[in-house]
Structures are given as structure tokens and as C-alpha cells.
Amino acid sequence: AIITSVDGDTIIVHQGTYIENINFLDRNIFLTSLFIDSNDRTDIENTVIQGIDEDWCITFRNINNIPSFLQHATLNGFTVTGGGSGGITIYAASPTIKNCIITKNNGTGLDARGIGGYYPAYPFLSGCVIKYNKANQFAGVLSPVRNPGGVYMCVQRVDMFDPVNKNSVFNNFGYAAADIMCALNGPTNISYYNVPLDTFTVATADSSFICNSIWYEDLPIYFSTDNYLYDFINQDIYVSPSGSDTNDGLSPESPLKSLSLATKLIVSNAEVPNTIYLLPGIYSKSEGQYFPAMMKSYVSVRNYENDVVIFDGEESTSSMIKSFRNSQNFNISGIHFKNTIARYTQNSTGYTSYDPTIHLAGFDGFELTNCFFTNCVQGISNRSSGGADNHNMSAFFKDIRFENCSNSAIDILNSNGYIENIIIQNHRSEILPDGRLIWSSIIRIGNITDSYISRQKYEFSNLLINDVVIENGIYQGNGSPKLILINGPFDVVINNATITNNRSHVTDRYLVILDILGSTTHPEIDIFNSIVYNNDNSPWSLSLGPNTYLRFTNSLTDYNPSQFIGSIDYENCISGPDLQALINSGQGYYIFEDSLNNNFSLHPESLCIDAGTTDIEGFDFPLYDLAGNPRVMGSTVDMGAYEFMQATADFEATPMTGDAPLTVQFTDLSYG
């Protein structure tokens, strides 16, 4: 009907579900349901345009980029749902959208924008309800930093929202703002927006629900609503996969269902920090969750009473947690992340993947503890979104495990940091959309440019990296794969690391265990009490740029210092030919208890027992090893991630004396 129509036509649509995507094709027509005559809302509810494929349900696009086109097109009285990219897109056009329900689209409900100031958009929205839309991580032309769930408006009129026949926007989910985001594009006389609503998710213009684009933070939004659904919560919140968003969320007995809603409703500050407690279960899109959940400053998200909490990406979700721009002092604890994927951009050189499982934006004061990642593409990163906003950040990682993951595990820009008790096992190359493979450093600490940040420090303790495999195949790019990359003005201490059994199976592409860059910033790396053994052994296993410095102290490595180019010092080490001579003589044959079965505790005859040093200036030595055992058990600390535990029997009896008959309680203090 639209194809055969001409300007000025009216098309009346009877009730029914129309499974198609509609394009107005530069037609200034009036497309309406029977609601135009009946004024019966059941005509809106039962006249449904249901989108198909990964596209918008309805498109208003000024194909010829002439401002006069689509000035008088109208859509009236429909339910718009199921759009793969979103509900309605308006691009350099100025239609009127009246009395529509825009709901349950897999993308922004309504996206309205001009093309600079030359081909503007003047749309008008009247009497519509925009609800339950979820901005898709993979849809549309918006970057994930900007995608709101309800309305994105980048138009040239201050009064897009009808102040009389008011609209309602609520219960949408998006990246930065859940419901509405405002922006400007190109030369314009617009200096503010009016947003009068009938019903909104909350009562005030909180940035979690309505905000400006990051490029127009000072653009005033004059917001009002007659009704709202939720109050903000200035106390701990409880969330459960079996909860309900109609609950108050204030106790384990009445939890919310949606973590994303909880992170937006919670109020927290430095004086009164609050926590979101996750009750046990699986949190996934198929079970009604929306990802990513957006972290706020001074908020903790953790499992409740150490119960098992699983965030399952179901191999369809990339980022599961994301921080608001410049969030401070927030932490995540006790979550098992699994089955996430990557997003990609493509240019002439190939693909770039982004949107890691935990995506940080210009954070300061981030803590991640007691978390497990399996089958995830990219772990934690601030590299792809606003990582340079704060140039002297801090990060803390403890008790983290990565298994069967790909691409980077920890990739952090511009921060001081502490990393303790990290296990990275069975890491693999990432498969790109074209079937080629790509490899990124498992741990990458760096900065964007040397001038941005002051000299910073990273400390690693109890680090295990083993069985990393660079598979044979066709790779994008020519660089060598790396385990650890340090780039910039960093002083790095790596203590009690075990790095072993890591291999590249690609011809002429050796695995670099440690790559140090930053010719103008003189990075210095000290490795203490560590075992770097039985990895790829090539002249590039340790790669040092100009003006960089690396020192091994009280460590075991089968690398010969003379095989590398650069400044490398060995102090009190068992290394190279000396280690080989000990192995040949039988003295150094045993290092680990059972490395073939991933048991990297020390063998009773290991050369690494009592071979370390605690004399590390300015270093806060951990009390425990990677297994949670006391760190110094012998005459001094051992090498590697695990302290050797000689079995002992030790009991405490209470009481020690008394009259017969005497009841004595024994407490077992044994270890090993």
C-alpha cells in the first residue's frame, strides 16, 4: 500500500499482526489504524507491526536528503514491536508519531536524528507509550556507549514531546541511560530540550534514566512527569533470578529480578556505600536479565552469603557489566562469568574486537575479587571506552580465575594496580568472523601516550599462567603473541609467579612471555621468587624495547640471559645452562608435583623450596599463597605460586589439666 501511495494519501489498517518492516519511502502519507475513528485503545493494542530480521520495524528516512520531504508523514494508532535493531528510526525526516505503543524491541524504541544542521529532523511525538525496549549490543548505528532503551533524540526542535497529549516512557533498558538520551548534531539553534511526560520510570531526571550524550553534557533538559513507577533506594538491594521487579528489593524474601534495574535504582556515596546482593542462580538473557548492568560509584555487587552466582552470556552476550563514565570506588565479587562473545568493527586491515565481559569506562578505584571466567572472549578492559579520561586510576584484582577463555584476560590503561592470586589456564586464540585467528596479550598494562600519566606501579603476587596455546591457523596481522605486555612509565613487581607449559604452534610466530615497551618512559620490571619454565624458548621469549629494564631475582628459569637483546639482570637465580646441568645430574629433575595434571605445587625435592627472598623494598608481601596456605613455611619464601606444604600434625587441647573424669576438646591445627 505504501509503495502505490502518493503524498496526501490516508491508509487505514484493520486489526491484525503484520509481520514486516515498513519504510515510508519519502511518502508524506497518513498511516493509521482504526483508532482514528474509534478512539478505542484496543485498536492500538491489536493492530501490530511486528518487525523481522535485524532491522527497524518502521523507517522514516529522507532518502534524497532534502529537508522538505517527510514533513507531513504521520503514523497513528499502532503497536510497534519485535524490531531487531529497534522500533522506529527517523533520519533527517520530520514525521508525527501519534498514539502508538512502542514495546519489546531488541534495540532503541525510537531513534530520531538529523544529519548535521543541513538536513535536520523535526519529529513530533504525541500520546505514545514507549516501554520494555532493550538496546541491543549488536544493533543499529549507535555506539554502545550511547544506546538508550527508550528514546534517542538528536533533533532540531525543543518540543519533540507533546506537552498536552503527553507521552509515557518507562521500563526500558539501555547502556548509559535506560529511557532517554539527548544530543545535538551539527550547527543548530537548539540550546535545550523540553521533555514533559505522563509516566516515567522514576520521578526525577536521574542520569541513569535520562541524560545527555557524553559530547553534550551541558545541554539542559527540562524534564517533568506526572507519574512514576519506582522510588530510588538508599540502602542495600537484593536481586534473584526468581525475583520480581514489582518487589521492593529490600530483603532476600522480596528481591528484585533485574540486576540492571537494581544498579539504576540504588543510591550510594562515600559516606553511605550500599551493596547489591545477588541470590544464587543463573542470570542470563533467556531468564529475563538485561546486560550490561551499569555500575555506579560506591556500589558493591556481590554474591549473597557466598552462594553460587552465574552470569551466563549464552554465547550471545558480550559485556555483562559496564561502568558509568568516571565511576569511582566500586567493586564486584563472587560471580562466575561464562560464555560471552565479542563485538567487532572492521576496516581495511581487518577486525578489531571490543566490549569485554567487564567493560570499564574511565574508572578510579575498581576492585574485582573472587570471580571466575570460563569460555569468555575478553575478560576485563577499559581500553575500548573512555580509558584515557582519568589518567591516574587504581585497580585491585584478587582471587580471579580464567579457564578456556580467549583474547585478553586483564587489559587496563593508565592505572596503578595490585593483582594477587590469579590463575590463567588453557587460554586460546580468538576466532574472528572471517575464520582467521587473532591473539591479544593475556595481561596488558599500558597507557595511550607517555605524556598523559605520571609514573605508576603495578604489583603481581601468586600468578599462575599455564597451558596457553597459540593454535595453528591463519592469523590476522603479523605480530607475535604475548602473555604479558607492559607499555609505559610503570614500575612493575612480579612476585611468586609460575609461568609454564605455554606454547605457540604457529610457524615463525613465537610466543613472547614478557614484552616491555616504552622507549621514552623507561619501564622497570622486577621478577622475584618466580618460576618461568618449559615455555616457548626463542630469542623473542623475553622482548625488551630500548631504555627498558628487566631483573630476575631468586627465580628459576630455563632462559639463558645471553640469548636476549636488552638489559636483563639475574640475581641469585637458577637459570639457563646452570639449570640444565642440574637437571642432567638429576638434582633439578623435580620442580612441580605433577605438571602433567596441572598440579604446580612444589615437589618435595624441588630446587624452588626455601630458595626465594622476602627482601623486596616497598613491597607488601602477601600472607598466603595461591592455594590459601601460609606464604612462608620454611626458612624463607619458596619460588612459584604455591608454597611447599610439609605435612604436619598439630593439635590444641582445651582444657589441658583438671580432675578426672576430664572432657577435653581437641582442635586440629594441621596443614599439608
XYZ file of C-alpha atoms in Angstrom:
672
model
C 0.000 0.000 0.000
C 2.808 2.424 0.817
C 4.598 1.707 -2.461
C 1.497 2.616 -4.515
C 0.583 5.641 -2.395
C 1.227 9.292 -3.185
C 1.653 12.324 -0.973
C -1.530 13.185 0.892
C -2.997 9.680 0.885
C -4.534 8.127 4.015
C -4.047 4.392 4.555
C -6.357 2.788 7.154
C -5.200 -0.543 8.583
C -7.563 -3.010 10.261
C -6.699 -5.029 13.350
C -4.172 -7.815 12.910
C -0.484 -8.632 13.237
C 1.537 -7.505 10.229
C 4.910 -9.256 10.231
C 7.058 -6.925 8.171
C 9.377 -3.937 8.285
C 7.860 -0.704 6.927
C 9.625 2.120 5.116
C 7.701 5.321 4.349
C 9.803 5.791 1.174
C 9.615 9.604 1.161
C 5.809 9.421 1.125
C 4.023 12.170 3.067
C 1.100 9.913 3.903
C -1.186 9.314 6.905
C -0.879 5.673 8.029
C -3.376 4.833 10.758
C -5.260 2.044 12.487
C -8.999 2.150 13.124
C -8.182 4.184 16.239
C -8.555 7.330 14.116
C -12.341 6.880 14.178
C -12.980 4.582 17.137
C -10.775 6.240 19.760
C -10.698 2.735 21.258
C -7.244 1.752 22.550
C -7.889 -1.902 21.731
C -7.424 -0.848 18.106
C -3.897 0.291 19.048
C -3.149 -2.859 21.022
C -4.457 -5.200 18.326
C -3.013 -3.524 15.246
C 0.550 -4.745 15.453
C 3.548 -4.146 13.228
C 5.987 -6.886 14.160
C 9.485 -6.491 12.800
C 11.505 -9.199 11.134
C 15.236 -9.840 10.907
C 17.869 -7.438 12.280
C 16.213 -4.244 11.140
C 13.940 -1.451 12.375
C 10.220 -2.080 12.391
C 9.467 1.318 10.829
C 11.800 3.639 8.956
C 11.342 7.332 8.157
C 14.338 8.276 6.093
C 14.760 11.279 3.854
C 16.309 9.280 1.038
C 17.171 12.325 -1.078
C 18.425 14.376 1.895
C 16.044 17.244 1.071
C 14.580 18.885 4.196
C 11.140 19.436 2.675
C 10.487 15.708 2.323
C 8.590 13.776 5.024
C 7.391 16.935 6.742
C 3.809 15.687 6.839
C 4.063 11.901 7.236
C 2.072 10.526 10.197
C 1.931 7.178 11.964
C -1.130 6.815 14.208
C -2.507 4.087 16.471
C -0.197 1.051 16.152
C 1.749 -1.301 18.402
C 5.320 -1.471 17.124
C 7.279 -4.470 18.395
C 9.945 -7.074 17.645
C 12.403 -4.877 15.769
C 15.859 -6.427 15.605
C 17.575 -3.025 15.532
C 14.795 -1.127 17.284
C 11.258 0.137 16.931
C 11.182 3.332 14.840
C 14.086 5.139 13.200
C 13.746 8.734 11.975
C 16.665 10.013 9.920
C 16.692 13.557 8.500
C 12.905 13.497 8.470
C 10.091 15.161 10.418
C 7.109 12.852 10.831
C 4.454 12.833 13.546
C 4.149 9.670 15.646
C 0.787 9.598 17.473
C -0.945 7.221 19.865
C 1.438 4.322 19.349
C 2.736 1.661 21.738
C 6.418 1.021 21.030
C 7.415 -2.007 23.050
C 9.663 -5.058 23.322
C 12.041 -4.131 20.535
C 15.530 -5.540 20.574
C 17.032 -2.086 20.296
C 16.141 1.539 20.973
C 12.381 2.151 20.899
C 12.549 5.384 18.880
C 15.713 6.855 17.347
C 15.330 10.361 15.877
C 18.227 12.332 14.419
C 19.160 14.810 11.751
C 22.259 14.925 9.571
C 24.156 17.876 10.976
C 22.414 21.220 10.606
C 21.943 20.872 6.867
C 19.367 18.064 6.783
C 17.625 18.446 10.136
C 14.900 16.432 11.810
C 11.771 17.970 13.388
C 9.738 14.934 14.514
C 6.798 15.219 16.899
C 5.767 12.567 19.428
C 2.231 12.637 20.838
C 0.338 10.262 23.139
C 2.760 7.358 22.720
C 3.847 4.721 25.238
C 7.452 3.556 24.896
C 8.199 0.668 27.225
C 10.161 -2.577 27.660
C 12.605 -1.915 24.825
C 16.135 -3.184 25.277
C 19.053 -1.581 23.463
C 20.824 -4.331 21.588
C 24.592 -4.729 21.924
C 24.765 -5.634 18.245
C 22.142 -3.433 16.608
C 21.878 -0.047 14.969
C 24.365 2.689 14.167
C 24.752 3.902 17.744
C 27.883 3.102 19.662
C 27.220 1.026 22.796
C 28.249 3.982 24.974
C 25.199 5.903 23.702
C 22.452 3.334 23.184
C 19.399 4.123 25.339
C 16.495 1.702 25.511
C 13.617 4.131 25.065
C 14.309 7.263 23.011
C 17.416 8.692 21.386
C 16.823 12.274 20.203
C 19.273 14.326 18.197
C 16.829 16.726 16.552
C 16.318 20.387 15.782
C 13.206 21.136 17.834
C 12.973 21.719 21.583
C 9.414 20.361 21.873
C 9.562 16.917 20.272
C 7.383 15.665 23.158
C 3.750 16.859 23.100
C 3.031 18.834 26.320
C -0.748 18.233 26.073
C -1.291 14.701 24.806
C 1.659 13.522 26.819
C 3.843 10.511 26.145
C 4.991 7.841 28.596
C 8.485 6.339 28.629
C 9.320 3.686 31.219
C 10.926 0.324 31.979
C 13.344 0.414 29.072
C 16.941 -0.787 29.336
C 19.979 0.786 27.753
C 23.676 1.352 28.156
C 24.142 4.860 29.573
C 20.517 5.962 30.007
C 17.768 3.409 30.350
C 14.972 5.532 28.872
C 16.010 8.754 27.100
C 19.239 10.216 25.733
C 19.583 13.660 24.170
C 22.246 15.029 21.834
C 22.881 17.678 19.185
C 24.339 17.242 15.744
C 25.971 19.987 13.688
C 25.003 23.688 13.503
C 21.742 24.279 15.338
C 19.841 26.924 17.267
C 18.737 24.397 19.855
C 20.135 25.103 23.327
C 17.841 22.881 25.435
C 15.135 20.181 25.256
C 11.690 20.044 26.874
C 10.627 16.568 27.996
C 7.138 16.672 29.612
C 5.784 13.159 30.239
C 2.713 11.466 31.626
C 4.606 8.492 33.119
C 8.324 7.864 33.573
C 10.309 5.142 35.327
C 11.395 7.447 38.186
C 10.320 10.844 39.480
C 13.437 12.894 38.734
C 15.814 13.365 35.830
C 18.436 10.968 37.158
C 21.209 10.294 34.635
C 20.685 6.536 34.913
C 17.347 7.024 33.151
C 17.581 10.279 31.181
C 20.807 12.008 30.226
C 22.790 13.804 27.566
C 25.240 12.247 25.203
C 28.776 12.403 26.606
C 29.601 15.038 23.984
C 26.817 17.376 25.158
C 26.941 17.056 28.933
C 25.931 20.704 29.474
C 22.812 20.577 27.278
C 19.863 21.442 29.582
C 16.945 19.002 29.711
C 13.764 20.433 31.233
C 12.095 17.250 32.419
C 8.789 16.662 34.210
C 6.500 13.696 34.735
C 3.010 13.407 36.180
C 3.508 9.800 37.315
C 6.398 7.434 38.016
C 6.909 3.753 38.819
C 9.875 3.445 41.187
C 11.464 5.257 44.104
C 15.238 5.366 44.411
C 16.677 3.084 47.096
C 19.302 4.385 49.520
C 20.104 1.036 51.135
C 21.203 -2.475 50.222
C 19.222 -4.189 47.449
C 18.620 -7.913 46.904
C 18.265 -9.479 43.452
C 17.330 -13.018 42.423
C 16.704 -14.786 39.087
C 13.377 -15.856 40.583
C 12.564 -12.399 41.967
C 10.162 -9.789 40.596
C 10.655 -6.148 39.693
C 7.362 -5.466 41.449
C 9.029 -6.398 44.761
C 10.697 -3.731 46.895
C 14.109 -5.448 46.720
C 14.859 -4.676 50.367
C 15.289 -8.220 51.683
C 16.189 -11.722 50.479
C 12.495 -12.580 50.801
C 11.375 -9.832 48.370
C 14.160 -9.486 45.799
C 14.072 -7.666 42.505
C 14.576 -9.761 39.399
C 16.626 -7.405 37.237
C 20.196 -6.539 38.219
C 20.147 -3.733 35.655
C 17.168 -2.130 37.377
C 18.827 -2.523 40.778
C 22.029 -0.798 39.627
C 19.996 2.150 38.350
C 17.745 2.497 41.400
C 20.416 2.181 44.073
C 21.743 5.351 45.708
C 25.235 5.222 47.174
C 28.006 7.593 48.201
C 31.343 7.647 50.007
C 29.705 8.219 53.406
C 26.999 5.563 52.995
C 28.114 2.953 50.421
C 25.496 0.347 49.563
C 25.600 -3.202 48.218
C 23.541 -5.165 45.702
C 23.373 -8.764 46.940
C 22.881 -11.456 44.301
C 20.962 -14.508 45.442
C 22.057 -17.862 43.962
C 21.138 -18.901 40.455
C 21.817 -18.266 36.775
C 21.490 -14.706 35.483
C 21.023 -14.701 31.688
C 19.058 -13.004 28.906
C 16.899 -16.075 28.432
C 15.964 -15.841 32.124
C 14.897 -12.205 31.857
C 18.106 -10.295 32.583
C 19.386 -7.352 30.591
C 23.133 -6.907 30.072
C 25.248 -4.989 30.624
C 24.384 -3.931 34.135
C 25.755 -0.419 34.662
C 27.915 0.165 37.746
C 27.722 3.366 39.795
C 30.237 4.921 42.156
C 30.459 3.485 45.688
C 28.321 0.452 44.853
C 29.273 -3.160 45.505
C 27.765 -6.096 43.609
C 28.431 -9.442 45.250
C 27.030 -12.899 45.859
C 24.840 -13.295 48.922
C 26.326 -15.415 51.720
C 28.918 -16.867 49.305
C 26.260 -18.692 47.279
C 26.903 -19.692 43.649
C 26.034 -16.876 41.236
C 26.481 -17.437 37.486
C 26.292 -14.782 34.768
C 25.757 -16.783 31.572
C 26.256 -14.929 28.281
C 24.785 -17.934 26.435
C 27.244 -17.202 23.591
C 25.097 -14.228 22.561
C 26.166 -11.506 25.018
C 29.412 -9.553 25.144
C 29.623 -7.081 28.052
C 27.835 -8.230 31.192
C 28.933 -5.402 33.487
C 29.875 -1.899 32.417
C 30.785 1.164 34.455
C 29.324 4.609 34.017
C 31.858 7.121 32.773
C 34.327 8.022 35.537
C 32.736 5.791 38.178
C 34.664 5.647 41.438
C 35.257 3.100 44.177
C 33.003 0.271 43.093
C 33.617 -3.440 43.397
C 32.393 -6.785 42.098
C 32.804 -10.051 43.987
C 31.759 -13.688 43.926
C 30.464 -14.056 40.351
C 31.123 -16.799 37.791
C 31.090 -15.276 34.277
C 30.738 -17.685 31.366
C 30.039 -17.968 27.637
C 30.495 -14.367 26.500
C 31.355 -13.322 22.951
C 32.984 -10.288 21.313
C 31.763 -7.447 19.133
C 33.775 -6.439 16.084
C 34.482 -3.456 13.921
C 36.063 -3.922 10.522
C 38.389 -1.722 8.493
C 40.912 -2.187 5.697
C 43.344 -4.052 7.971
C 40.833 -6.469 9.449
C 38.750 -6.828 12.592
C 39.019 -5.245 15.997
C 37.143 -6.873 18.849
C 35.734 -4.923 21.781
C 33.087 -4.984 24.509
C 34.796 -7.267 27.044
C 32.927 -9.199 29.713
C 33.584 -6.410 32.240
C 33.873 -3.075 30.453
C 35.256 -0.143 32.434
C 34.950 3.487 31.345
C 37.413 5.901 32.905
C 37.164 4.270 36.350
C 39.033 5.141 39.524
C 39.051 2.751 42.434
C 37.827 -0.558 40.981
C 38.030 -3.876 42.847
C 37.342 -7.338 41.419
C 37.601 -10.252 43.825
C 36.690 -13.922 43.966
C 35.467 -14.206 40.365
C 35.711 -16.985 37.792
C 35.693 -16.614 33.981
C 35.119 -19.589 31.674
C 34.664 -19.616 27.894
C 34.755 -15.811 27.747
C 36.105 -13.710 24.871
C 37.956 -10.884 26.648
C 37.819 -10.555 30.406
C 38.284 -7.084 31.911
C 39.230 -3.962 29.952
C 38.947 -0.193 29.879
C 40.779 0.069 26.575
C 37.819 0.452 24.224
C 35.693 3.033 26.029
C 36.947 6.187 27.609
C 40.038 4.596 29.101
C 42.022 7.822 28.936
C 39.507 10.034 30.745
C 41.224 9.570 34.089
C 44.949 9.289 33.644
C 45.926 8.077 37.125
C 43.439 5.389 38.104
C 43.689 2.471 40.507
C 42.611 -1.150 40.150
C 42.694 -4.135 42.513
C 42.284 -7.762 41.427
C 42.351 -10.719 43.813
C 41.322 -14.373 43.631
C 40.441 -14.405 39.926
C 40.494 -17.463 37.668
C 40.307 -17.637 33.865
C 39.817 -21.006 32.161
C 39.258 -21.799 28.475
C 38.976 -18.122 27.572
C 40.377 -16.184 24.611
C 41.799 -12.762 23.820
C 42.923 -10.653 26.785
C 42.160 -11.545 30.392
C 43.142 -8.236 32.030
C 43.701 -5.207 29.788
C 43.982 -1.937 31.710
C 45.128 1.545 30.680
C 46.524 4.319 32.842
C 46.325 2.904 36.332
C 48.176 1.828 39.407
C 47.236 -1.688 40.340
C 47.596 -4.731 42.521
C 46.999 -8.261 41.251
C 47.019 -11.202 43.673
C 46.023 -14.847 43.295
C 45.336 -15.017 39.561
C 45.081 -18.284 37.604
C 45.014 -18.239 33.795
C 44.771 -21.695 32.219
C 44.024 -23.149 28.788
C 43.772 -19.771 27.074
C 43.192 -19.975 23.312
C 43.308 -17.824 20.210
C 40.162 -15.901 19.289
C 38.290 -16.850 16.121
C 37.290 -13.836 14.008
C 34.120 -13.635 11.860
C 36.108 -14.423 8.697
C 37.579 -17.587 10.254
C 41.032 -16.152 10.858
C 42.573 -16.160 14.314
C 43.760 -13.286 16.471
C 45.747 -13.113 19.678
C 45.950 -10.324 22.229
C 48.201 -10.180 25.281
C 46.671 -12.097 28.180
C 47.698 -9.381 30.630
C 48.283 -5.919 29.186
C 49.175 -2.905 31.305
C 49.711 0.301 29.362
C 48.858 3.878 28.551
C 47.732 5.781 25.474
C 50.591 8.276 25.340
C 53.549 8.747 27.637
C 52.635 12.360 28.395
C 49.218 11.550 29.881
C 50.233 9.946 33.142
C 52.771 10.086 35.911
C 54.950 7.107 36.751
C 52.773 4.301 38.074
C 53.182 0.988 39.839
C 51.733 -2.486 39.387
C 52.293 -5.385 41.776
C 51.618 -9.054 40.957
C 51.610 -11.821 43.570
C 50.731 -15.507 43.258
C 50.249 -15.573 39.493
C 49.804 -18.842 37.580
C 49.751 -18.886 33.762
C 49.872 -22.339 32.213
C 48.796 -24.322 29.169
C 48.253 -21.273 26.989
C 48.127 -22.499 23.398
C 48.520 -20.446 20.229
C 46.780 -22.731 17.745
C 47.984 -23.312 14.236
C 45.964 -21.426 11.653
C 45.744 -18.249 9.577
C 46.208 -15.174 11.735
C 45.218 -11.559 11.222
C 48.322 -9.383 11.461
C 51.972 -10.273 11.768
C 52.759 -9.627 15.435
C 53.935 -12.315 17.820
C 51.506 -13.457 20.524
C 52.296 -12.273 24.052
C 51.481 -13.407 27.565
C 52.285 -10.190 29.435
C 52.712 -6.760 27.817
C 53.961 -3.737 29.787
C 53.861 -0.455 27.871
C 54.540 2.878 29.542
C 56.046 4.524 32.619
C 55.491 1.629 35.001
C 57.433 0.150 37.870
C 56.241 -3.466 37.907
C 56.937 -6.113 40.547
C 56.006 -9.707 39.708
C 56.356 -11.932 42.768
C 55.777 -15.665 43.191
C 54.622 -16.316 39.628
C 54.505 -19.696 37.929
C 54.530 -19.385 34.123
C 54.893 -22.761 32.464
C 53.831 -25.050 29.600
C 52.806 -22.225 27.255
C 53.251 -22.839 23.541
C 52.779 -21.424 20.076
C 52.016 -23.910 17.311
C 52.265 -21.329 14.549
C 55.309 -21.489 12.302
C 57.607 -18.461 12.743
C 55.299 -16.934 15.340
C 56.933 -17.465 18.702
C 55.216 -16.871 21.997
C 56.558 -13.820 23.830
C 56.369 -14.438 27.574
C 57.055 -10.827 28.547
C 57.081 -7.818 26.216
C 58.301 -4.483 27.634
C 57.779 -1.285 25.635
C 58.058 2.445 26.299
C 61.332 3.848 24.993
C 60.782 7.329 26.448
C 59.348 6.214 29.797
C 61.966 3.683 30.970
C 59.688 0.981 32.401
C 61.346 -1.212 35.029
C 60.205 -4.755 35.752
C 61.419 -6.830 38.703
C 60.593 -10.530 38.882
C 61.061 -12.143 42.299
C 60.610 -15.699 43.562
C 59.137 -16.913 40.280
C 59.287 -19.961 38.026
C 59.379 -19.277 34.289
C 59.976 -22.707 32.840
C 59.199 -25.014 29.898
C 57.625 -22.365 27.656
C 58.482 -21.483 24.063
C 62.200 -20.816 24.059
C 63.330 -18.398 21.386
C 65.344 -15.154 21.166
C 61.995 -13.343 21.414
C 60.641 -15.079 24.527
C 61.659 -12.013 26.519
C 61.263 -8.896 24.380
C 62.739 -5.636 25.654
C 62.425 -2.300 23.919
C 65.037 0.471 24.125
C 65.540 2.012 27.567
C 63.684 -0.776 29.339
C 64.967 -2.838 32.247
C 64.221 -6.371 33.474
C 65.673 -8.123 36.512
C 65.119 -11.679 37.787
C 65.833 -12.177 41.484
C 65.727 -15.532 43.309
C 63.874 -17.140 40.426
C 64.100 -20.279 38.319
C 64.061 -20.028 34.541
C 65.400 -22.131 31.711
C 66.155 -18.987 29.718
C 69.788 -18.117 29.114
C 70.275 -14.365 29.691
C 72.778 -14.145 26.851
C 70.138 -15.147 24.275
C 68.159 -11.906 24.642
C 68.780 -8.362 23.475
C 68.346 -5.725 26.165
C 69.146 -5.037 29.784
C 68.397 -8.202 31.791
C 69.967 -8.934 35.170
C 69.839 -12.233 37.072
C 70.467 -12.228 40.836
C 70.543 -15.470 42.858
C 68.718 -17.313 40.077
C 68.737 -20.871 38.830
C 68.760 -20.327 35.088
C 69.823 -21.392 31.637
C 72.855 -23.708 31.456
C 73.082 -23.997 35.244
C 69.529 -25.325 35.447
C 70.164 -27.719 32.577
C 73.272 -29.032 34.301
C 71.293 -29.677 37.488
C 68.574 -31.457 35.504
C 71.179 -33.593 33.732
C 72.720 -34.536 37.077
C 69.328 -35.467 38.491
C 69.306 -32.702 41.119
C 66.910 -30.465 39.218
C 64.686 -33.095 37.668
C 61.761 -32.441 40.001
C 60.224 -28.985 40.078
C 56.456 -29.486 40.280
C 54.433 -32.199 41.967
C 52.531 -33.242 38.791
C 52.591 -30.674 35.990
C 51.019 -33.109 33.510
C 47.822 -32.914 35.542
C 48.048 -29.181 36.267
C 49.364 -29.679 39.792
C 52.000 -26.967 40.061
C 52.634 -27.242 43.769
C 56.281 -27.945 44.527
C 57.729 -31.457 44.595
C 59.394 -32.367 47.922
C 62.755 -32.431 46.094
C 62.163 -29.205 44.146
C 65.030 -26.730 43.891
C 62.472 -23.966 44.470
C 61.820 -24.775 48.139
C 63.326 -22.186 50.521
C 65.029 -20.551 47.536
C 63.240 -17.199 47.475
C 63.667 -13.873 49.222
C 61.384 -11.615 51.230
C 63.739 -8.680 50.795
C 61.650 -6.699 48.315
C 61.809 -2.999 49.024
C 58.444 -1.286 49.304
C 56.533 -4.482 48.511
C 53.587 -5.614 50.621
C 54.226 -9.355 50.833
C 51.014 -11.442 50.778
C 50.270 -13.613 53.799
C 49.056 -16.578 51.754
C 49.918 -18.429 48.564
C 47.633 -19.192 45.617
C 46.054 -22.140 47.470
C 45.383 -20.089 50.599
C 48.193 -21.664 52.621
C 50.562 -19.547 54.741
C 53.137 -17.999 52.449
C 56.405 -18.579 54.391
C 56.608 -22.079 55.858
C 60.330 -22.852 55.843
C 63.433 -20.758 56.399
C 62.292 -18.312 53.734
C 59.721 -17.995 50.982
C 59.601 -20.566 48.156
C 59.636 -19.826 44.443
C 56.422 -20.044 42.448
C 52.734 -19.524 43.086
C 52.484 -22.300 45.696
C 54.360 -22.614 48.986
C 55.607 -26.119 49.724
C 53.478 -27.599 52.491
C 55.323 -30.195 54.534
C 52.650 -32.307 56.222
C 52.462 -31.726 59.989
C 50.264 -32.857 62.845
C 49.362 -30.216 65.370
C 46.541 -30.176 67.876
C 45.318 -27.838 70.559
C 43.589 -29.305 73.642
C 41.223 -27.450 75.956
C 41.450 -27.772 78.924
C 44.971 -29.035 79.479
C 44.505 -30.036 83.150
C 41.668 -30.903 85.534
C 40.148 -33.549 87.746
C 39.120 -36.919 86.374
C 36.908 -37.643 84.589
C 38.046 -34.811 82.285
C 36.403 -33.880 78.955
C 38.956 -32.481 76.524
C 38.179 -30.819 73.186
C 40.869 -31.092 70.501
C 41.266 -28.535 67.702
C 43.129 -29.681 64.578
C 45.838 -27.185 63.562
C 47.437 -29.486 60.980
C 48.321 -28.486 57.476
C 49.974 -30.088 54.482
